[in-house]
Amino acid sequence: MLEIRWHGRGGQGAITVSKILALAALRSGKYAQAFPEYGPERSGAPVRAYNRLDDRPIVLHSGVYTPHRVAVLDETLLEAEDVCEGLAPDGVLVINTTRPPEAIREQTGYPGRIVCVDAAAIAEETGSRFANVPLLGALASTLDFIQLPTLEGALQAFLGKRRPEVVKANLEALRRGYHETVALEAVAPETLPPRPRSEGSRALPPYYALPIGGVITPEIRWFPKTGGWRNERPVFNEALCVNCLLCWAHCPEPAIVVHDRLMEGFNYDYCKGCGICVAMCPTGALTMVPEGAAELVAASVSPNPR
Amino acid sequence: MTLVVTPRLEAAQLLTGAQAVAHAMRQIEPDVVPVYPITPQTPIIEEFAQMVADGRCDTEIINVESEHSAMSAAVGASVAGARVMTATASQGLALMIEVLYIAASMRCPIVMPLGNRALSGPINIHCDHSDAMLARDSGAVQIFTENGQEAYDYTLMAVRLAEDQRVLLPVIVNLDGFTLTHSAEAVELLPDEVARAFVGHYRPLYPLLDTARPTTQGPFDMPDFYYEHKRQQDEAMRGVLEVFPEVQRAYAEATGRNYRGYYEAYRLDDADFAVVVLGSTAGTAKVVVDTLRDEGQRVGLLKLWLFRPFPHAAVAEALRGKQAVAVMDRALSFGSWGPLFTEIAAALYGLPEAKRPRLHNFTYGLGGRDVTPDQIAEALTRIQDPRTPAVMRYLGVRA
């Protein structure tokens, strides 16, 4: 039995590619499962999907805890979660990144085989838009029992009657993902420097320690604030702002900081990165930037004098 | 030996069960009472609303457009930090059920008299326990009362029980529709100051209106927290088995009225055959027990006050060694045994076989069908024949 865990964010297509992979496995003579980790189904929040592939019928319906493959659709998840949790040293970590596998090994401390693919760039160049399909290609390239034509067939089955150029772009993205990987072979774990335990492996409190009735009190710090949803953040260019406060009026969370009717910036503790403020802004004073780049952009904005 | 309360004639008033409960509500003086009228609960709230209108107690009555809203408003007010009561019956409770589960899970100590009435359809406004059984697994504590006096006393005790920090759950006080709500009997009320001192002042644990300590209430739970909250809730419910007798003792100290234990055992100790009932039928059953005892039959009665949580161990002890037990259900669980019967059966299962009574289930009194002494005598007589097979029987229905 081979088990796979997909890490993505709501809307990035992790669940879809897990199903495409399962179909390809079925067509390759394997029994297959694809299942998501159901949540509040919100765009941008970390989501997981899973595959189980086997020569024999799969009757197990519990979760996957020790995957043989982990596929990461969004590099920012390396900070939000412990993507290597339960991943065996003889497994494979497949990740969408612009960085070399050595950098991923340094960040994650994972001693096994690491396969990097710039899936975002492939999606952009082919016009397939989403990184999930090229990442699927990259992951499938690590499975010897699924051949590329079978995978292409499964993808086409899922694309159905989409326009021909969409199908073509996705097939091209899949092929490029399959071939354009950069791999780093596994090393003995003891050759890597020791790492502090990640934040992602925090223990949850026992039942008697919880406030009753689901009440959340000011003391509760079990989870990060809503910022954990974000992979892009809005940034503020004060020079272009006319203080119309449309952003403030439309923000679904109290994440726009306004004093004396003047826009002052964001409370990133509660900003979910939904982008509504940016869509509402009539002057271009607000823009969305990827999480990693946000600090650079933020530094380029003149400090608020108010 | 269980002690029960009999109103003293010189101090008693002629009150319907509804009036008695309304007086209890007046003395409790809840901060908020959201209500929607439904037969046979209506006179409870009519009486209480009149008392509020007359300035006899300071309560915010909220007239809502349905029982779903009544319970929703009750949850909102309770979470805000108010002492809250409401009342309902039958379809009203059915409409509340969705929110009653939420009230219980949010640990809102809402006290609610329930004028027991059949569920539709066919539409029927008369008494049975189908409505209470609908709320069986909602997480609300359930007390059943035999007469107006008990309905009054347990409404006061329900407040202390609900608001105990080990409990913090809704409490339903069941009183049989019409048989109790609309029937006038002698009831002895407590002096206002005694009742008020007993229920005391409510101190909410997490009042939402405490802006110095902001809280989020009623949030979303993922699989990693929901189960833990349910375990908390279940332990709180089981904790009622400890708190309930404490509240009874406190009530006895404050008022001299001795309610002791989860049930009343009437001539049960030396009985070979027993009948188990909820609610007003217990009174009729006492008459039957006395009559049969006069004929030399060793019969007794177990009348449960507490139905949720169910006092399995105490019930097993009370019925241990009886030859046969007739469990009287005033509700059907279609396709299964009666709801009370399944609890009694579960309670007795742990007894050694030699001490385990034969069990019989009788359904009776649905939709207000009169419950006569003859029917109860029939049940108590039938179970004495060991050849009587243990199948569910219908008492008082046309064959």
XYZ file of C-alpha atoms in Angstrom, chain A residues 37-40 204-219 222-223, chain B residues 105-107 168 205-206 213-220 222 224-225 228-229 231-232 235:
44
model
C -9.601 16.461 4.825
C -12.914 18.192 5.075
C -12.896 21.597 6.651
C -14.820 24.838 6.425
C -3.790 19.798 21.849
C -5.184 20.295 25.346
C -7.109 17.563 27.196
C -10.883 17.860 27.305
C -11.035 19.076 30.898
C -8.706 21.971 30.165
C -11.073 23.508 27.606
C -13.468 26.261 28.642
C -16.938 24.727 28.611
C -19.433 25.205 25.835
C -16.820 25.979 23.198
C -16.193 29.415 24.701
C -13.009 31.043 23.463
C -11.506 33.191 26.186
C -8.748 35.789 25.826
C -6.213 33.308 27.223
C -3.894 27.024 20.779
C -4.055 28.209 17.228
C -23.865 22.453 24.043
C -23.289 26.124 24.883
C -24.032 25.186 28.485
C -24.657 24.522 33.520
C -19.377 31.971 34.083
C -18.618 33.693 30.766
C -13.050 40.050 29.222
C -14.199 39.495 25.674
C -15.101 35.956 24.647
C -16.210 34.194 21.504
C -19.229 31.943 22.091
C -20.758 29.302 19.900
C -17.768 28.919 17.574
C -16.975 26.237 15.031
C -13.224 20.843 13.944
C -9.975 17.870 16.994
C -12.184 19.742 19.497
C -13.752 16.926 23.744
C -16.606 19.394 24.163
C -17.224 14.647 26.626
C -17.359 17.728 28.848
C -19.642 14.555 32.250
